[in-house]
Coordinates of C-alpha atoms in Angstrom, one line a residue:
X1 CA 66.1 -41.1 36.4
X2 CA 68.1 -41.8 33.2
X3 CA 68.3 -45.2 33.9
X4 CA 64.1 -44.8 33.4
X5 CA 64.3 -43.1 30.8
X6 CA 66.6 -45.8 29.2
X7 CA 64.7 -48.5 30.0
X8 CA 61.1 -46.8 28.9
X9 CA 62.1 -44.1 26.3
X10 CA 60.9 -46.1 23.5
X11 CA 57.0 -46.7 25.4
X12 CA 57.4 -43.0 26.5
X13 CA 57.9 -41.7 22.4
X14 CA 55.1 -44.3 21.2
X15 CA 52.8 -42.6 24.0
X16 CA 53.9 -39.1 23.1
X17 CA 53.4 -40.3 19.2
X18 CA 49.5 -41.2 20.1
X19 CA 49.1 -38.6 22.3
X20 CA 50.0 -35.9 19.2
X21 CA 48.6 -38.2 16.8
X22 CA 45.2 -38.1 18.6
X23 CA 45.2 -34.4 19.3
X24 CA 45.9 -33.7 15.4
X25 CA 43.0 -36.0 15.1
X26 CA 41.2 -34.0 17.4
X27 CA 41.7 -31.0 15.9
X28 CA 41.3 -32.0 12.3
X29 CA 37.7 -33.0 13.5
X30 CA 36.7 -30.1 15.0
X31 CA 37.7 -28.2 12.2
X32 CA 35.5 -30.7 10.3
X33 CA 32.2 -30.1 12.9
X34 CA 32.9 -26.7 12.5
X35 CA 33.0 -26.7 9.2
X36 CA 29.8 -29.0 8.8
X37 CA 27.6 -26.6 11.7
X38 CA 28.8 -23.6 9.8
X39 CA 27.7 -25.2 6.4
X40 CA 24.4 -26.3 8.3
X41 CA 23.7 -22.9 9.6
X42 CA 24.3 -21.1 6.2
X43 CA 21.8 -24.1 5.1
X44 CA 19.3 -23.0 7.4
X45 CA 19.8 -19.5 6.7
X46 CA 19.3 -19.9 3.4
X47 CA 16.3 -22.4 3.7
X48 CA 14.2 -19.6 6.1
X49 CA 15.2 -16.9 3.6
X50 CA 14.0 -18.5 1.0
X51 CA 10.6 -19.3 2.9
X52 CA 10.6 -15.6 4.0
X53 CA 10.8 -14.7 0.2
X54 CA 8.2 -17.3 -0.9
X55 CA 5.8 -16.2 1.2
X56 CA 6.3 -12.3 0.8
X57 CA 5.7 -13.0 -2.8
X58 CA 2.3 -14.4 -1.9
X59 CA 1.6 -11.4 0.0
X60 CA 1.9 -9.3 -2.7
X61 CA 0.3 -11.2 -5.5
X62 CA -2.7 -11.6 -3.1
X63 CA -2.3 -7.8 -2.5
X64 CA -1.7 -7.2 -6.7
X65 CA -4.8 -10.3 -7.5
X66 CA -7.3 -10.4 -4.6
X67 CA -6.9 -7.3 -2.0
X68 CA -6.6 -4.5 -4.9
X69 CA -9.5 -5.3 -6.9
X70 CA -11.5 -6.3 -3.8
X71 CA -10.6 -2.8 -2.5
X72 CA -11.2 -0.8 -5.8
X73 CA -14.5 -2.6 -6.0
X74 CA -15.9 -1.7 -3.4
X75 CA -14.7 1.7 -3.6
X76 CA -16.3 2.1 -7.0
X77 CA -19.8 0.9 -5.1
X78 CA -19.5 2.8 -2.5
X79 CA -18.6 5.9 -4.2
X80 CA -21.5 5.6 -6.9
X81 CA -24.1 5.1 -3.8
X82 CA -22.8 8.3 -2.0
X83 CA -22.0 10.3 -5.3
X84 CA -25.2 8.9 -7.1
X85 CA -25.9 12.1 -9.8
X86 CA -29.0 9.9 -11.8
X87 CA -31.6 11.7 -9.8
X88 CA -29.9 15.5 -10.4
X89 CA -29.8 14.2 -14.4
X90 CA -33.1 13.3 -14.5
X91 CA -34.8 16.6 -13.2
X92 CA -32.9 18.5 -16.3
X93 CA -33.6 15.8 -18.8
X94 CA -37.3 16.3 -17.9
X95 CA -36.8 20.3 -17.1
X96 CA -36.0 20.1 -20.9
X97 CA -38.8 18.0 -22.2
X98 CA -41.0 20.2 -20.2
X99 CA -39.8 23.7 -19.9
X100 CA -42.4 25.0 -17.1
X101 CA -41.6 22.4 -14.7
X102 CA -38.8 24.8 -13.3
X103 CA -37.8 28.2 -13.3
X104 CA -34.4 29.5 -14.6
X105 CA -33.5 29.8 -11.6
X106 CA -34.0 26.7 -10.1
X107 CA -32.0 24.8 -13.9
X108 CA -29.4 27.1 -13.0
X109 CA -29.1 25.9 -9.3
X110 CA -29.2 22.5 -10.6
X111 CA -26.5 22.8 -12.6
X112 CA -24.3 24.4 -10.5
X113 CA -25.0 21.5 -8.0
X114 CA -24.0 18.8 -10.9
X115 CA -21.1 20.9 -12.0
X116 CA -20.0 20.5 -7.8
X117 CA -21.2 16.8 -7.8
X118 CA -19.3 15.9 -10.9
X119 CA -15.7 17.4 -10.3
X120 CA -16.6 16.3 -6.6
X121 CA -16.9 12.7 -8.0
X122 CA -13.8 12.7 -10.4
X123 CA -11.7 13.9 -7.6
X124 CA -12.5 11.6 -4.9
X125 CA -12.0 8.7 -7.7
X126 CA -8.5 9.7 -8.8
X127 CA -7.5 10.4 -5.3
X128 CA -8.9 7.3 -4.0
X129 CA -7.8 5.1 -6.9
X130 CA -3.9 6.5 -6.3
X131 CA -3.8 6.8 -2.0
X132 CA -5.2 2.6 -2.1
X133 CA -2.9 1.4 -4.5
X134 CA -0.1 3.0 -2.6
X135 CA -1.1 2.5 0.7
X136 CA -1.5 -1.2 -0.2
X137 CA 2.1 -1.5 -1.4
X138 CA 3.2 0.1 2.2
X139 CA 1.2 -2.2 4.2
X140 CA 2.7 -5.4 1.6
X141 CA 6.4 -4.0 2.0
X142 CA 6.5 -2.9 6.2
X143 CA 4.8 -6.7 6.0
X144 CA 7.5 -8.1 4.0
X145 CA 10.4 -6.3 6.0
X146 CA 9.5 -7.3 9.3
X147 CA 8.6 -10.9 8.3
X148 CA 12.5 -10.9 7.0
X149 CA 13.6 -9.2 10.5
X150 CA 11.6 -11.4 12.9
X151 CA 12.8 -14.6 11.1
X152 CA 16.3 -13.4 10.6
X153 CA 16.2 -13.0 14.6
X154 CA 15.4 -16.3 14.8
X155 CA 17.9 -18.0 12.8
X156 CA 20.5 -20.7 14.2
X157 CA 17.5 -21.5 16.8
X158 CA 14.7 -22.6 14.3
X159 CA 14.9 -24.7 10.8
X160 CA 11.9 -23.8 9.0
X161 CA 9.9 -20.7 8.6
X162 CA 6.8 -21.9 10.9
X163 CA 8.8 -22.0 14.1
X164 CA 10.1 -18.6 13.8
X165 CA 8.3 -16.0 15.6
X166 CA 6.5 -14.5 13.0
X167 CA 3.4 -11.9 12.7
X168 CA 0.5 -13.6 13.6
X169 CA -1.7 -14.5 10.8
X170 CA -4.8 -13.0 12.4
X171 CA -2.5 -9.8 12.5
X172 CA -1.6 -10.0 9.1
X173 CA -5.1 -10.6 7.5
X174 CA -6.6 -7.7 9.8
X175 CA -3.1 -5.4 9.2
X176 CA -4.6 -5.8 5.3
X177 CA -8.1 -5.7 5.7
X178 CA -7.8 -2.0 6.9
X179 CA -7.5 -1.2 3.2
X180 CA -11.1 -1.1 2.9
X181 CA -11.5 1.5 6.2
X182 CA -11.1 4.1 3.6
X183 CA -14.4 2.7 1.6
X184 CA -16.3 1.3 4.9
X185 CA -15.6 4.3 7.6
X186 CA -13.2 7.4 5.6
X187 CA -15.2 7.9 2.5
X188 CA -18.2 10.4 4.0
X189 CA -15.2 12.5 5.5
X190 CA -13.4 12.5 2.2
X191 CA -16.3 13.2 0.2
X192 CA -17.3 16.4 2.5
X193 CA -14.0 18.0 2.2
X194 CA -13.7 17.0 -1.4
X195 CA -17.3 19.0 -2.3
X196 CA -15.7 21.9 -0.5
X197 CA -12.6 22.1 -1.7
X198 CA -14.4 21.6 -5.5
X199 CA -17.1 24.5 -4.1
X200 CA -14.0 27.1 -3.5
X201 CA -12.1 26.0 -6.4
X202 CA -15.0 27.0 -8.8
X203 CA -16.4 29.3 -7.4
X204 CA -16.9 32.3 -9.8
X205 CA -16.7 29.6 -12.4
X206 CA -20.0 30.7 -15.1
X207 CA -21.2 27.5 -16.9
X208 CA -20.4 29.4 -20.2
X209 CA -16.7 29.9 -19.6
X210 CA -14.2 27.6 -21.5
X211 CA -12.4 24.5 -20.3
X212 CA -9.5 22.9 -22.5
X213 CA -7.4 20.0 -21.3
X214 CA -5.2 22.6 -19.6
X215 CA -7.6 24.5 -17.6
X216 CA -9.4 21.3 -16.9
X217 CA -5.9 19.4 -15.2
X218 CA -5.2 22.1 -13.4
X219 CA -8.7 22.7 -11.8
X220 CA -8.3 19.1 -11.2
X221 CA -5.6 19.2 -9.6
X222 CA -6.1 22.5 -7.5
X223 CA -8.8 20.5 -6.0
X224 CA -7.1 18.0 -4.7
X225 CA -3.8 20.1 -3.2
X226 CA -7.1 22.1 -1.1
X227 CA -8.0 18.5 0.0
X228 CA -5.1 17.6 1.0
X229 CA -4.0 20.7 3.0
X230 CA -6.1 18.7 5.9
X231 CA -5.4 15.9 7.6
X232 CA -6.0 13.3 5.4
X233 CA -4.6 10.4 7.0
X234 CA -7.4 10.1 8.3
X235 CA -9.9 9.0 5.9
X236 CA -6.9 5.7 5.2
X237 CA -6.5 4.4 8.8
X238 CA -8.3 5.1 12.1
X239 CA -6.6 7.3 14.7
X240 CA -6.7 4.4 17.2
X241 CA -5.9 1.3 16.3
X242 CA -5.8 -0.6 19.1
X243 CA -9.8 0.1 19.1
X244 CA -10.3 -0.9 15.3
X245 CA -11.2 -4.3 14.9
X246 CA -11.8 -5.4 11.2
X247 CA -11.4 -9.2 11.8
X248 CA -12.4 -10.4 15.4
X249 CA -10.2 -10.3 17.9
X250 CA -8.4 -13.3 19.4
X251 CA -10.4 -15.4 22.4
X252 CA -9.8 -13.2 25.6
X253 CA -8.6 -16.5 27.2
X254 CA -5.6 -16.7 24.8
X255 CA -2.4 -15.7 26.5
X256 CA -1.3 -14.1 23.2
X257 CA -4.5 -11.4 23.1
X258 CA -1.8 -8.6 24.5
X259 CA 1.0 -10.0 21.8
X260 CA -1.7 -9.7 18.7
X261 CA -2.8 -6.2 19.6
X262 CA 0.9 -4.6 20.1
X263 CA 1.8 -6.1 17.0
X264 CA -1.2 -4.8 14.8
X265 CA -0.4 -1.6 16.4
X266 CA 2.8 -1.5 15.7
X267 CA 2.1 -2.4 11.9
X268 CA -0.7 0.2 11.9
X269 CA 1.9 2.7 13.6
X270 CA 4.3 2.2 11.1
X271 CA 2.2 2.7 8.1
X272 CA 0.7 6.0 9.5
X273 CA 4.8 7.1 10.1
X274 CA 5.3 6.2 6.3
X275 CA 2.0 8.1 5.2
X276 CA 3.1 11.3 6.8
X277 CA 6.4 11.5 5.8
X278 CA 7.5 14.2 3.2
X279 CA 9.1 10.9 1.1
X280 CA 5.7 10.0 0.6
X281 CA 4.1 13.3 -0.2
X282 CA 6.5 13.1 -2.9
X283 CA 5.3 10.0 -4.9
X284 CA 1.7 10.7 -4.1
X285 CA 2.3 14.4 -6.0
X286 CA 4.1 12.5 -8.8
X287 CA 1.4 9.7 -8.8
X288 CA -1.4 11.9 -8.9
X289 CA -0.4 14.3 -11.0
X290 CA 0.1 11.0 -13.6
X291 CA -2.7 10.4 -13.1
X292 CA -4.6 13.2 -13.8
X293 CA -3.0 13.2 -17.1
X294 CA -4.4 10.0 -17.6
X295 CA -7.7 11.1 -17.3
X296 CA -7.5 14.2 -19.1
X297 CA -5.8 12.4 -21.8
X298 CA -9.1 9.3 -21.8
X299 CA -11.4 12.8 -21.5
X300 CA -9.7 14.5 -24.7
X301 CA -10.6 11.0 -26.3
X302 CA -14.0 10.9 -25.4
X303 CA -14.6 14.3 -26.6
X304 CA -13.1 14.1 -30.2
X305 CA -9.9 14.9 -31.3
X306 CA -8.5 18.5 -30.3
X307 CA -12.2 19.7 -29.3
X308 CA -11.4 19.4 -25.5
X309 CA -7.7 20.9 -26.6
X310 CA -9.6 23.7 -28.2
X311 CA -11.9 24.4 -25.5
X312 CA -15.8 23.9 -25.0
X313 CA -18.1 25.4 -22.6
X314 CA -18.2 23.9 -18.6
X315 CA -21.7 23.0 -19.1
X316 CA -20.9 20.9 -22.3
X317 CA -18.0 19.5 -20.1
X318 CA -20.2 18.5 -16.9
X319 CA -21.8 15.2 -18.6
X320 CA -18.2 14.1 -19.2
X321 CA -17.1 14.5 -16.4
X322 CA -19.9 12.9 -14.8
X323 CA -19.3 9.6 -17.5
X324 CA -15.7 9.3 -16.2
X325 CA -16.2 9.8 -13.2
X326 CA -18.4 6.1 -13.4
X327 CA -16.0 4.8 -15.7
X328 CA -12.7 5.3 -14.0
X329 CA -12.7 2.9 -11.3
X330 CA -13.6 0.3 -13.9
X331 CA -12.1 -2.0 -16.4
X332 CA -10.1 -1.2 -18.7
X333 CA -9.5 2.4 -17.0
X334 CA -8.9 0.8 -13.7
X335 CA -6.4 -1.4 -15.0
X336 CA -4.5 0.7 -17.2
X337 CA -4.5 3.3 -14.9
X338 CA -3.0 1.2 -11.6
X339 CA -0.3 -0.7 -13.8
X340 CA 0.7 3.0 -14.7
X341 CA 0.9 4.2 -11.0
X342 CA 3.1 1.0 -10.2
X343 CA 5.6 1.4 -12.6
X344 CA 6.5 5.1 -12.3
X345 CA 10.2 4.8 -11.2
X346 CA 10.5 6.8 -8.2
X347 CA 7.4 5.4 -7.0
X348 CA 9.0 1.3 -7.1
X349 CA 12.7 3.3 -5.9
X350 CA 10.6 4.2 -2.7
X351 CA 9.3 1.0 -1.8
X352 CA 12.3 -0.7 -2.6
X353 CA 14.0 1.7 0.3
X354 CA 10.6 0.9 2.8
X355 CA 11.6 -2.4 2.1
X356 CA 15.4 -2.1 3.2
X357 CA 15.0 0.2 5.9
X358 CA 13.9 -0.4 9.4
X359 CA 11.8 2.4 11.0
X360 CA 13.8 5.1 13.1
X361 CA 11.7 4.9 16.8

């Protein structure tokens, strides 16, 4: 034995040498592809995040550009052929040219019925104009969250954003096109409860009494908190989603028809969670109450300085009402009055948290 380790000692240290040599080698190296898959994951990572973010951005400047004035649009049509009050003007125009062509009675009936119309009209514009623009900027962030969730699931097995599994685009464009079930299916149920809520709100109301801005927000408002002690979820989205189809549905012969509806459900499930939640009650009271004062504020404006603050007479009031009630869902009111509603700051602090947070069932 130590005569074989005499004779071979110096091949058995030149063999231990490369042996420790290589494993140093070895180790050094895999430190090295370890260090290069970690840096190529972290590249990936960042690559699919920064896809994520580009295209969430184009979600919500073709929510901000194309799907909000869309949306307002035809809102504003819609509303002006179901709330059309030329016909009711007309008949007192000519009741006053010609004095015998009705009775007291019947001008007095007819100007009851405008005075409903008109604060019935106002209403369902300022509540409309403020429950779109926020229910857009839910459907645009639970959008944006779960594209960032369903990619970030993916990462380590994909490279680039369009082999993630993502939402389907037909999802996403018929997720968004339910902003316009409010104009197209809600507005006759909205419009209903609006006129009676407006109907118990003034009545006992004589055409002679005095409105000044005060009166006139708060009779505003009062309106709107009768509307809204229904269910008024309802007039946004439909109660079954799976059976609303804005876009057509995928070929029956596609293997992913059962995939596309769960996931539009679960979008449209989501957003009717967020819309009942007390969080939300609380930035649509802060949104409409802005904007409310807004419109009193363009009102006071129309009327002359400190007349409305002063007070004039309901029926002096009525064809003002009636003006703005045309003029707020269009430029420059609309504009003014939906970059107002964005920026109030617990209104962006809520979104940023729907943004952040995934939903609790």
């Amino acid at each position: 034995m130590w005569e074989f380790w005499r004779r071979h000692k110096r091949k058995l240290y030149t063999t231990l040498g490369v042996l420790g040599g290589g494993y140093v080698v070895y180790k050094v190296y895999d430190a090295w592809r370890c260090s290069v898959n970690d840096l190529e994951k972290q590249h990936a990572e960042e690559l699919i995040k920064s896809q994520i973010q580009s295209h969430f951005v184009s979600v919500q400047r073709i929510a901000d550009t194309t799907t909000l004035p869309h949306v307002m649009h035809l809102l504003d049509t819609r509303l002006s052929e179901s709330l059309d009050l030329t016909h009711l003007m007309q008949k007192l125009l000519q009741a006053k040219d010609q004095p015998n062509t009705l009775s007291s009675a019947e001008k007095l009936e007819l100007w009851n019925r405008l005075n409903v119309l008109c604060f019935t009209r106002l209403a369902s514009s300022v509540w409309s104009m403020t429950m779109l623009n926020l229910f857009i900027r839910t459907q645009v962030n639970i959008l944006g969250r779960h594209l960032y969730v369903d990619t970030a699931r993916g990462i380590g097995s994909h490279s680039h954003l369009d082999d993630a599994e993502l939402i389907d685009k037909t999802d996403e464009q018929q997720f968004l096109a339910c902003a316009d079930y409010l104009s197209n299916y809600g507005l006759p149920f909205l419009i209903s409860d609006m006129e009676a809520a407006t109907m118990e709100i003034l009545k006992g109301k004589d055409l002679k009494v005095l409105f000044n801005d005060t009166v006139l927000s708060d009779t505003l408002v009062r309106i709107i908190h009768t509307l809204m002690i229904k269910d008024w979820v309802g007039y946004l989205i439909p109660e079954d989603a799976g059976r609303f189809k804005l876009i057509g549905p995928p070929s029956s012969n596609s293997p992913d028809l059962h995939l596309h509806a769960g996931k539009f459900e679960l979008l449209m499930g989501e957003t009717r969670a967020v819309l009942s939640s007390s969080e939300f009650a609380n930035i649509v009271e802060l949104s409409l109450r802005s904007l409310v004062k807004l419109v009193i504020e363009d009102l006071s404006s129309q009327c002359g300085e400190n007349i409305l603050k002063s007070g004039i007479p309901l029926a002096r009031l009525i064809p003002r009402l009636a003006q703005m009630g045309q003029l707020l869902l269009s430029d420059p009111y609309k504009t003014r009055y939906i970059q107002v509603l964005k920026s109030i700051p617990e209104v962006e602090l809520f979104f940023t948290v729907l943004y952040s947070t995934m939903p609790t069932s």
